Amino acid sequence: QVQLVESGGGLVQPGGSLRLSCEGSGDLNAIFVAGWYRQGPGDSRDLVAKFGDHDKITYGDSAKGRFTVSRDNDKNAVYLQMNNLKIEDTGVYYCNAKDYNDPTDYYGMDIWGAGTLVTVSS
């Protein structure tokens, strides 16, 4: 069983900062902890930041220039440093991992954390 444990969400004023953490645990064979997605109320779950092939980093448009994703392979962890937060950043942030155990599935299966709530409000 694979678990993705998320932390770091909370209430912050506009312009403030938060650092989200996601650590994988359990049987992590062929599991790649990839990055973060955000889901606002009634919205789809959209990319914030992720690692892809060859450690290529992709940021969602709203995150560019303000957020930084990093990882610690020894801890099977991905972090998201969020600076200069805006009200529009409010939402539930979900850690995303890819399961590549099926050799016929090039893109892998998604594994999601339970989500951590980020609320940006004055």
GROMACS .gro file of N, CA, C and O in nm:
model
  488
    1GLN      N    1   0.084  -0.119   0.000
    1GLN     CA    2   0.000   0.000   0.000
    1GLN      C    3   0.088   0.124   0.000
    1GLN      O    4   0.187   0.131   0.072
    2VAL      N    5   0.050   0.220  -0.081
    2VAL     CA    6   0.121   0.346  -0.092
    2VAL      C    7   0.037   0.456  -0.029
    2VAL      O    8  -0.084   0.464  -0.054
    3GLN      N    9   0.101   0.537   0.051
    3GLN     CA   10   0.035   0.653   0.109
    3GLN      C   11   0.114   0.778   0.076
    3GLN      O   12   0.238   0.776   0.076
    4LEU      N   13   0.042   0.885   0.049
    4LEU     CA   14   0.101   1.016   0.029
    4LEU      C   15   0.054   1.105   0.142
    4LEU      O   16  -0.065   1.134   0.153
    5VAL      N   17   0.147   1.146   0.226
    5VAL     CA   18   0.114   1.225   0.343
    5VAL      C   19   0.149   1.371   0.316
    5VAL      O   20   0.266   1.403   0.293
    6GLU      N   21   0.048   1.455   0.319
    6GLU     CA   22   0.064   1.596   0.288
    6GLU      C   23   0.055   1.680   0.414
    6GLU      O   24  -0.017   1.647   0.508
    7SER      N   25   0.127   1.791   0.414
    7SER     CA   26   0.122   1.884   0.525
    7SER      C   27   0.161   2.022   0.476
    7SER      O   28   0.215   2.038   0.366
    8GLY      N   29   0.135   2.122   0.558
    8GLY     CA   30   0.180   2.257   0.531
    8GLY      C   31   0.073   2.356   0.492
    8GLY      O   32   0.101   2.477   0.484
    9GLY      N   33  -0.049   2.310   0.468
    9GLY     CA   34  -0.155   2.401   0.435
    9GLY      C   35  -0.200   2.483   0.555
    9GLY      O   36  -0.163   2.455   0.669
   10GLY      N   37  -0.279   2.584   0.528
   10GLY     CA   38  -0.328   2.668   0.635
   10GLY      C   39  -0.385   2.797   0.582
   10GLY      O   40  -0.407   2.814   0.462
   11LEU      N   41  -0.408   2.889   0.673
   11LEU     CA   42  -0.461   3.021   0.642
   11LEU      C   43  -0.347   3.121   0.638
   11LEU      O   44  -0.267   3.129   0.732
   12VAL      N   45  -0.342   3.199   0.531
   12VAL     CA   46  -0.235   3.296   0.515
   12VAL      C   47  -0.292   3.420   0.447
   12VAL      O   48  -0.386   3.412   0.367
   13GLN      N   49  -0.235   3.535   0.478
   13GLN     CA   50  -0.277   3.659   0.415
   13GLN      C   51  -0.215   3.674   0.277
   13GLN      O   52  -0.109   3.615   0.248
   14PRO      N   53  -0.279   3.749   0.189
   14PRO     CA   54  -0.218   3.775   0.059
   14PRO      C   55  -0.077   3.831   0.074
   14PRO      O   56  -0.051   3.916   0.159
   15GLY      N   57   0.013   3.782  -0.009
   15GLY     CA   58   0.153   3.820   0.000
   15GLY      C   59   0.236   3.730   0.090
   15GLY      O   60   0.360   3.740   0.087
   16GLY      N   61   0.172   3.645   0.166
   16GLY     CA   62   0.242   3.555   0.254
   16GLY      C   63   0.294   3.433   0.183
   16GLY      O   64   0.282   3.418   0.061
   17SER      N   65   0.351   3.342   0.261
   17SER     CA   66   0.414   3.223   0.206
   17SER      C   67   0.372   3.099   0.283
   17SER      O   68   0.341   3.105   0.403
   18LEU      N   69   0.372   2.987   0.214
   18LEU     CA   70   0.352   2.856   0.274
   18LEU      C   71   0.444   2.757   0.205
   18LEU      O   72   0.482   2.776   0.089
   19ARG      N   73   0.477   2.651   0.276
   19ARG     CA   74   0.556   2.543   0.218
   19ARG      C   75   0.482   2.412   0.240
   19ARG      O   76   0.460   2.371   0.354
   20LEU      N   77   0.444   2.349   0.132
   20LEU     CA   78   0.374   2.222   0.137
   20LEU      C   79   0.473   2.107   0.125
   20LEU      O   80   0.571   2.116   0.052
   21SER      N   81   0.443   2.000   0.196
   21SER     CA   82   0.526   1.881   0.193
   21SER      C   83   0.440   1.760   0.157
   21SER      O   84   0.325   1.751   0.198
   22CYS      N   85   0.499   1.669   0.083
   22CYS     CA   86   0.435   1.543   0.051
   22CYS      C   87   0.540   1.434   0.060
   22CYS      O   88   0.642   1.439  -0.009
   23GLU      N   89   0.514   1.336   0.144
   23GLU     CA   90   0.605   1.224   0.160
   23GLU      C   91   0.533   1.093   0.129
   23GLU      O   92   0.426   1.066   0.183
   24GLY      N   93   0.594   1.015   0.043
   24GLY     CA   94   0.541   0.884   0.013
   24GLY      C   95   0.589   0.782   0.114
   24GLY      O   96   0.700   0.790   0.165
   25SER      N   97   0.503   0.686   0.143
   25SER     CA   98   0.539   0.579   0.234
   25SER      C   99   0.472   0.450   0.187
   25SER      O  100   0.382   0.451   0.104
   26GLY      N  101   0.516   0.340   0.245
   26GLY     CA  102   0.465   0.211   0.205
   26GLY      C  103   0.552   0.149   0.097
   26GLY      O  104   0.672   0.174   0.090
   27ASP      N  105   0.489   0.069   0.014
   27ASP     CA  106   0.560   0.003  -0.096
   27ASP      C  107   0.574   0.102  -0.211
   27ASP      O  108   0.480   0.123  -0.287
   28LEU      N  109   0.692   0.160  -0.223
   28LEU     CA  110   0.715   0.265  -0.322
   28LEU      C  111   0.784   0.212  -0.447
   28LEU      O  112   0.839   0.291  -0.524
   29ASN      N  113   0.779   0.082  -0.468
   29ASN     CA  114   0.835   0.026  -0.590
   29ASN      C  115   0.766   0.084  -0.712
   29ASN      O  116   0.643   0.079  -0.724
   30ALA      N  117   0.845   0.141  -0.802
   30ALA     CA  118   0.795   0.199  -0.927
   30ALA      C  119   0.695   0.311  -0.902
   30ALA      O  120   0.607   0.335  -0.984
   31ILE      N  121   0.709   0.379  -0.790
   31ILE     CA  122   0.626   0.494  -0.756
   31ILE      C  123   0.712   0.619  -0.765
   31ILE      O  124   0.821   0.624  -0.707
   32PHE      N  125   0.662   0.719  -0.836
   32PHE     CA  126   0.733   0.845  -0.850
   32PHE      C  127   0.645   0.956  -0.795
   32PHE      O  128   0.538   0.984  -0.851
   33VAL      N  129   0.688   1.016  -0.686
   33VAL     CA  130   0.615   1.128  -0.628
   33VAL      C  131   0.646   1.251  -0.712
   33VAL      O  132   0.760   1.299  -0.714
   34ALA      N  133   0.546   1.299  -0.784
   34ALA     CA  134   0.570   1.388  -0.897
   34ALA      C  135   0.549   1.536  -0.869
   34ALA      O  136   0.626   1.619  -0.916
   35GLY      N  137   0.443   1.572  -0.795
   35GLY     CA  138   0.419   1.714  -0.778
   35GLY      C  139   0.285   1.744  -0.715
   35GLY      O  140   0.230   1.664  -0.638
   36TRP      N  141   0.232   1.862  -0.749
   36TRP     CA  142   0.116   1.918  -0.682
   36TRP      C  143   0.013   1.969  -0.781
   36TRP      O  144   0.048   2.028  -0.885
   37TYR      N  145  -0.114   1.949  -0.746
   37TYR     CA  146  -0.228   2.003  -0.819
   37TYR      C  147  -0.318   2.077  -0.721
   37TYR      O  148  -0.318   2.051  -0.601
   38ARG      N  149  -0.396   2.170  -0.775
   38ARG     CA  150  -0.488   2.247  -0.694
   38ARG      C  151  -0.629   2.232  -0.747
   38ARG      O  152  -0.652   2.232  -0.868
   39GLN      N  153  -0.724   2.224  -0.655
   39GLN     CA  154  -0.865   2.221  -0.690
   39GLN      C  155  -0.939   2.326  -0.608
   39GLN      O  156  -0.944   2.317  -0.485
   40GLY      N  157  -0.994   2.425  -0.676
   40GLY     CA  158  -1.078   2.523  -0.611
   40GLY      C  159  -1.221   2.474  -0.603
   40GLY      O  160  -1.257   2.371  -0.659
   41PRO      N  161  -1.307   2.548  -0.531
   41PRO     CA  162  -1.448   2.509  -0.518
   41PRO      C  163  -1.515   2.497  -0.654
   41PRO      O  164  -1.520   2.593  -0.731
   42GLY      N  165  -1.566   2.380  -0.684
   42GLY     CA  166  -1.634   2.356  -0.809
   42GLY      C  167  -1.545   2.351  -0.931
   42GLY      O  168  -1.595   2.343  -1.043
   43ASP      N  169  -1.415   2.356  -0.910
   43ASP     CA  170  -1.321   2.359  -1.021
   43ASP      C  171  -1.260   2.221  -1.046
   43ASP      O  172  -1.269   2.130  -0.965
   44SER      N  173  -1.196   2.211  -1.159
   44SER     CA  174  -1.119   2.092  -1.189
   44SER      C  175  -0.989   2.093  -1.110
   44SER      O  176  -0.949   2.194  -1.052
   45ARG      N  177  -0.925   1.978  -1.108
   45ARG     CA  178  -0.796   1.967  -1.041
   45ARG      C  179  -0.686   2.000  -1.141
   45ARG      O  180  -0.662   1.924  -1.236
   46ASP      N  181  -0.619   2.112  -1.121
   46ASP     CA  182  -0.526   2.165  -1.219
   46ASP      C  183  -0.383   2.161  -1.169
   46ASP      O  184  -0.356   2.172  -1.050
   47LEU      N  185  -0.292   2.150  -1.264
   47LEU     CA  186  -0.150   2.144  -1.232
   47LEU      C  187  -0.102   2.272  -1.165
   47LEU      O  188  -0.131   2.382  -1.210
   48VAL      N  189  -0.026   2.255  -1.058
   48VAL     CA  190   0.049   2.363  -0.997
   48VAL      C  191   0.196   2.351  -1.035
   48VAL      O  192   0.257   2.443  -1.089
   49ALA      N  193   0.254   2.236  -1.006
   49ALA     CA  194   0.394   2.212  -1.039
   49ALA      C  195   0.421   2.062  -1.034
   49ALA      O  196   0.367   1.992  -0.949
   50LYS      N  197   0.505   2.015  -1.124
   50LYS     CA  198   0.538   1.874  -1.125
   50LYS      C  199   0.676   1.849  -1.183
   50LYS      O  200   0.728   1.931  -1.261
   51PHE      N  201   0.731   1.736  -1.147
   51PHE     CA  202   0.849   1.682  -1.212
   51PHE      C  203   0.805   1.580  -1.316
   51PHE      O  204   0.719   1.497  -1.290
   52GLY      N  205   0.867   1.587  -1.432
   52GLY     CA  206   0.841   1.491  -1.537
   52GLY      C  207   0.966   1.415  -1.575
   52GLY      O  208   1.057   1.398  -1.494
   53ASP      N  209   0.968   1.368  -1.698
   53ASP     CA  210   1.084   1.295  -1.747
   53ASP      C  211   1.210   1.379  -1.737
   53ASP      O  212   1.208   1.501  -1.763
   54HIS      N  213   1.319   1.314  -1.701
   54HIS     CA  214   1.449   1.379  -1.692
   54HIS      C  215   1.446   1.498  -1.594
   54HIS      O  216   1.518   1.596  -1.610
   55ASP      N  217   1.361   1.486  -1.492
   55ASP     CA  218   1.346   1.589  -1.389
   55ASP      C  219   1.302   1.724  -1.446
   55ASP      O  220   1.326   1.828  -1.385
   56LYS      N  221   1.238   1.722  -1.560
   56LYS     CA  222   1.184   1.845  -1.615
   56LYS      C  223   1.071   1.896  -1.527
   56LYS      O  224   0.980   1.821  -1.492
   57ILE      N  225   1.076   2.023  -1.494
   57ILE     CA  226   0.976   2.084  -1.408
   57ILE      C  227   0.878   2.162  -1.494
   57ILE      O  228   0.917   2.241  -1.580
   58THR      N  229   0.750   2.140  -1.469
   58THR     CA  230   0.645   2.213  -1.535
   58THR      C  231   0.561   2.284  -1.430
   58THR      O  232   0.518   2.222  -1.333
   59TYR      N  233   0.537   2.412  -1.451
   59TYR     CA  234   0.454   2.490  -1.362
   59TYR      C  235   0.326   2.530  -1.433
   59TYR      O  236   0.327   2.562  -1.553
   60GLY      N  237   0.216   2.530  -1.358
   60GLY     CA  238   0.096   2.591  -1.409
   60GLY      C  239   0.115   2.741  -1.421
   60GLY      O  240   0.199   2.801  -1.353
   61ASP      N  241   0.035   2.802  -1.507
   61ASP     CA  242   0.053   2.945  -1.533
   61ASP      C  243   0.042   3.030  -1.407
   61ASP      O  244   0.117   3.127  -1.390
   62SER      N  245  -0.048   2.995  -1.318
   62SER     CA  246  -0.067   3.074  -1.198
   62SER      C  247   0.049   3.063  -1.101
   62SER      O  248   0.066   3.149  -1.014
   63ALA      N  249   0.131   2.958  -1.115
   63ALA     CA  250   0.240   2.935  -1.022
   63ALA      C  251   0.373   2.994  -1.068
   63ALA      O  252   0.463   3.014  -0.986
   64LYS      N  253   0.384   3.022  -1.195
   64LYS     CA  254   0.510   3.066  -1.251
   64LYS      C  255   0.558   3.195  -1.186
   64LYS      O  256   0.483   3.292  -1.173
   65GLY      N  257   0.684   3.194  -1.145
   65GLY     CA  258   0.744   3.312  -1.085
   65GLY      C  259   0.720   3.327  -0.937
   65GLY      O  260   0.784   3.411  -0.873
   66ARG      N  261   0.629   3.248  -0.880
   66ARG     CA  262   0.596   3.260  -0.738
   66ARG      C  263   0.618   3.131  -0.660
   66ARG      O  264   0.649   3.136  -0.541
   67PHE      N  265   0.598   3.018  -0.725
   67PHE     CA  266   0.609   2.889  -0.658
   67PHE      C  267   0.732   2.815  -0.706
   67PHE      O  268   0.774   2.829  -0.821
   68THR      N  269   0.788   2.734  -0.618
   68THR     CA  270   0.904   2.653  -0.652
   68THR      C  271   0.882   2.511  -0.600
   68THR      O  272   0.856   2.492  -0.481
   69VAL      N  273   0.894   2.414  -0.688
   69VAL     CA  274   0.882   2.275  -0.649
   69VAL      C  275   1.020   2.214  -0.635
   69VAL      O  276   1.112   2.246  -0.712
   70SER      N  277   1.038   2.130  -0.536
   70SER     CA  278   1.164   2.062  -0.514
   70SER      C  279   1.136   1.922  -0.463
   70SER      O  280   1.022   1.888  -0.431
   71ARG      N  281   1.240   1.841  -0.455
   71ARG     CA  282   1.220   1.705  -0.409
   71ARG      C  283   1.340   1.654  -0.331
   71ARG      O  284   1.452   1.705  -0.343
   72ASP      N  285   1.314   1.555  -0.248
   72ASP     CA  286   1.416   1.487  -0.172
   72ASP      C  287   1.396   1.339  -0.198
   72ASP      O  288   1.305   1.277  -0.143
   73ASN      N  289   1.480   1.284  -0.282
   73ASN     CA  290   1.461   1.145  -0.322
   73ASN      C  291   1.482   1.047  -0.207
   73ASN      O  292   1.419   0.942  -0.203
   74ASP      N  293   1.570   1.082  -0.114
   74ASP     CA  294   1.593   0.995   0.002
   74ASP      C  295   1.468   0.981   0.087
   74ASP      O  296   1.447   0.878   0.151
   75LYS      N  297   1.387   1.084   0.089
   75LYS     CA  298   1.264   1.083   0.168
   75LYS      C  299   1.141   1.056   0.083
   75LYS      O  300   1.029   1.057   0.136
   76ASN      N  301   1.160   1.032  -0.045
   76ASN     CA  302   1.047   1.016  -0.137
   76ASN      C  303   0.948   1.130  -0.121
   76ASN      O  304   0.826   1.109  -0.110
   77ALA      N  305   1.001   1.250  -0.120
   77ALA     CA  306   0.921   1.367  -0.087
   77ALA      C  307   0.928   1.471  -0.197
   77ALA      O  308   1.029   1.486  -0.266
   78VAL      N  309   0.819   1.545  -0.210
   78VAL     CA  310   0.811   1.661  -0.298
   78VAL      C  311   0.760   1.778  -0.216
   78VAL      O  312   0.667   1.762  -0.135
   79TYR      N  313   0.819   1.893  -0.239
   79TYR     CA  314   0.784   2.012  -0.163
   79TYR      C  315   0.740   2.122  -0.259
   79TYR      O  316   0.782   2.127  -0.374
   80LEU      N  317   0.656   2.210  -0.208
   80LEU     CA  318   0.611   2.324  -0.286
   80LEU      C  319   0.624   2.449  -0.201
   80LEU      O  320   0.549   2.466  -0.104
   81GLN      N  321   0.719   2.533  -0.237
   81GLN     CA  322   0.735   2.662  -0.172
   81GLN      C  323   0.650   2.763  -0.245
   81GLN      O  324   0.669   2.788  -0.364
   82MET      N  325   0.554   2.821  -0.174
   82MET     CA  326   0.460   2.915  -0.232
   82MET      C  327   0.484   3.053  -0.171
   82MET      O  328   0.466   3.072  -0.051
   83ASN      N  329   0.525   3.146  -0.255
   83ASN     CA  330   0.552   3.282  -0.212
   83ASN      C  331   0.455   3.379  -0.279
   83ASN      O  332   0.398   3.349  -0.384
   84ASN      N  333   0.441   3.494  -0.218
   84ASN     CA  334   0.354   3.599  -0.271
   84ASN      C  335   0.216   3.543  -0.304
   84ASN      O  336   0.163   3.561  -0.414
   85LEU      N  337   0.158   3.477  -0.207
   85LEU     CA  338   0.029   3.411  -0.230
   85LEU      C  339  -0.081   3.510  -0.259
   85LEU      O  340  -0.086   3.620  -0.203
   86LYS      N  341  -0.171   3.469  -0.347
   86LYS     CA  342  -0.285   3.548  -0.387
   86LYS      C  343  -0.414   3.477  -0.348
   86LYS      O  344  -0.416   3.355  -0.328
   87ILE      N  345  -0.522   3.554  -0.341
   87ILE     CA  346  -0.651   3.496  -0.306
   87ILE      C  347  -0.689   3.385  -0.402
   87ILE      O  348  -0.746   3.282  -0.362
   88GLU      N  349  -0.655   3.400  -0.528
   88GLU     CA  350  -0.688   3.300  -0.628
   88GLU      C  351  -0.613   3.169  -0.609
   88GLU      O  352  -0.647   3.069  -0.673
   89ASP      N  353  -0.511   3.168  -0.523
   89ASP     CA  354  -0.440   3.045  -0.494
   89ASP      C  355  -0.515   2.955  -0.397
   89ASP      O  356  -0.474   2.841  -0.374
   90THR      N  357  -0.622   3.005  -0.340
   90THR     CA  358  -0.701   2.928  -0.245
   90THR      C  359  -0.753   2.799  -0.308
   90THR      O  360  -0.802   2.799  -0.421
   91GLY      N  361  -0.745   2.692  -0.234
   91GLY     CA  362  -0.796   2.565  -0.281
   91GLY      C  363  -0.736   2.451  -0.203
   91GLY      O  364  -0.657   2.470  -0.111
   92VAL      N  365  -0.776   2.332  -0.240
   92VAL     CA  366  -0.719   2.212  -0.183
   92VAL      C  367  -0.604   2.167  -0.272
   92VAL      O  368  -0.623   2.149  -0.393
   93TYR      N  369  -0.489   2.151  -0.212
   93TYR     CA  370  -0.370   2.110  -0.287
   93TYR      C  371  -0.347   1.961  -0.266
   93TYR      O  372  -0.339   1.913  -0.154
   94TYR      N  373  -0.338   1.891  -0.377
   94TYR     CA  374  -0.324   1.747  -0.376
   94TYR      C  375  -0.187   1.706  -0.426
   94TYR      O  376  -0.144   1.747  -0.534
   95CYS      N  377  -0.120   1.625  -0.348
   95CYS     CA  378   0.004   1.564  -0.393
   95CYS      C  379  -0.028   1.456  -0.495
   95CYS      O  380  -0.124   1.379  -0.478
   96ASN      N  381   0.052   1.450  -0.599
   96ASN     CA  382   0.032   1.353  -0.706
   96ASN      C  383   0.155   1.266  -0.722
   96ASN      O  384   0.268   1.316  -0.723
   97ALA      N  385   0.132   1.137  -0.732
   97ALA     CA  386   0.238   1.042  -0.763
   97ALA      C  387   0.195   0.957  -0.881
   97ALA      O  388   0.076   0.941  -0.908
   98LYS      N  389   0.293   0.902  -0.948
   98LYS     CA  390   0.268   0.814  -1.061
   98LYS      C  391   0.309   0.672  -1.025
   98LYS      O  392   0.416   0.650  -0.967
   99ASP      N  393   0.223   0.578  -1.060
   99ASP     CA  394   0.248   0.436  -1.038
   99ASP      C  395   0.282   0.372  -1.172
   99ASP      O  396   0.196   0.363  -1.260
  100TYR      N  397   0.406   0.330  -1.184
  100TYR     CA  398   0.453   0.272  -1.310
  100TYR      C  399   0.468   0.120  -1.302
  100TYR      O  400   0.543   0.060  -1.379
  101ASN      N  401   0.396   0.057  -1.211
  101ASN     CA  402   0.408  -0.087  -1.195
  101ASN      C  403   0.356  -0.164  -1.315
  101ASN      O  404   0.400  -0.276  -1.340
  102ASP      N  405   0.260  -0.108  -1.388
  102ASP     CA  406   0.209  -0.173  -1.508
  102ASP      C  407   0.301  -0.138  -1.624
  102ASP      O  408   0.303  -0.023  -1.670
  103PRO      N  409   0.378  -0.234  -1.674
  103PRO     CA  410   0.474  -0.202  -1.780
  103PRO      C  411   0.410  -0.166  -1.913
  103PRO      O  412   0.479  -0.113  -2.001
  104THR      N  413   0.281  -0.193  -1.928
  104THR     CA  414   0.212  -0.159  -2.052
  104THR      C  415   0.157  -0.017  -2.051
  104THR      O  416   0.106   0.030  -2.154
  105ASP      N  417   0.163   0.050  -1.938
  105ASP     CA  418   0.108   0.184  -1.923
  105ASP      C  419   0.223   0.283  -1.916
  105ASP      O  420   0.283   0.304  -1.811
  106TYR      N  421   0.250   0.346  -2.029
  106TYR     CA  422   0.361   0.439  -2.036
  106TYR      C  423   0.341   0.560  -1.944
  106TYR      O  424   0.437   0.609  -1.883
  107TYR      N  425   0.218   0.608  -1.935
  107TYR     CA  426   0.191   0.729  -1.860
  107TYR      C  427   0.173   0.705  -1.711
  107TYR      O  428   0.177   0.800  -1.632
  108GLY      N  429   0.154   0.581  -1.672
  108GLY     CA  430   0.138   0.548  -1.531
  108GLY      C  431   0.000   0.581  -1.478
  108GLY      O  432  -0.077   0.655  -1.538
  109MET      N  433  -0.028   0.525  -1.361
  109MET     CA  434  -0.154   0.553  -1.292
  109MET      C  435  -0.133   0.660  -1.186
  109MET      O  436  -0.028   0.667  -1.122
  110ASP      N  437  -0.233   0.743  -1.168
  110ASP     CA  438  -0.225   0.850  -1.069
  110ASP      C  439  -0.256   0.799  -0.930
  110ASP      O  440  -0.349   0.721  -0.909
  111ILE      N  441  -0.178   0.846  -0.834
  111ILE     CA  442  -0.205   0.828  -0.693
  111ILE      C  443  -0.215   0.966  -0.631
  111ILE      O  444  -0.131   1.052  -0.656
  112TRP      N  445  -0.317   0.985  -0.549
  112TRP     CA  446  -0.343   1.116  -0.492
  112TRP      C  447  -0.338   1.113  -0.340
  112TRP      O  448  -0.384   1.017  -0.278
  113GLY      N  449  -0.283   1.219  -0.284
  113GLY     CA  450  -0.297   1.239  -0.141
  113GLY      C  451  -0.437   1.285  -0.107
  113GLY      O  452  -0.520   1.311  -0.194
  114ALA      N  453  -0.465   1.295   0.021
  114ALA     CA  454  -0.597   1.336   0.066
  114ALA      C  455  -0.623   1.486   0.048
  114ALA      O  456  -0.738   1.530   0.052
  115GLY      N  457  -0.518   1.562   0.028
  115GLY     CA  458  -0.530   1.705   0.006
  115GLY      C  459  -0.503   1.784   0.133
  115GLY      O  460  -0.534   1.740   0.243
  116THR      N  461  -0.444   1.901   0.115
  116THR     CA  462  -0.424   1.995   0.224
  116THR      C  463  -0.479   2.131   0.181
  116THR      O  464  -0.453   2.178   0.071
  117LEU      N  465  -0.557   2.191   0.269
  117LEU     CA  466  -0.629   2.313   0.234
  117LEU      C  467  -0.541   2.435   0.252
  117LEU      O  468  -0.480   2.455   0.357
  118VAL      N  469  -0.536   2.517   0.148
  118VAL     CA  470  -0.469   2.645   0.151
  118VAL      C  471  -0.574   2.754   0.134
  118VAL      O  472  -0.646   2.755   0.034
  119THR      N  473  -0.583   2.842   0.230
  119THR     CA  474  -0.677   2.953   0.224
  119THR      C  475  -0.600   3.084   0.231
  119THR      O  476  -0.530   3.109   0.330
  120VAL      N  477  -0.613   3.164   0.127
  120VAL     CA  478  -0.546   3.294   0.122
  120VAL      C  479  -0.655   3.400   0.136
  120VAL      O  480  -0.742   3.414   0.049
  121SER      N  481  -0.651   3.472   0.245
  121SER     CA  482  -0.756   3.569   0.275
  121SER      C  483  -0.702   3.678   0.364
  121SER      O  484  -0.617   3.654   0.450
  122SER      N  485  -0.753   3.798   0.342
  122SER     CA  486  -0.717   3.911   0.428
  122SER      C  487  -0.809   3.921   0.548
  122SER      O  488  -0.787   4.001   0.637
   0.00000   0.00000   0.00000
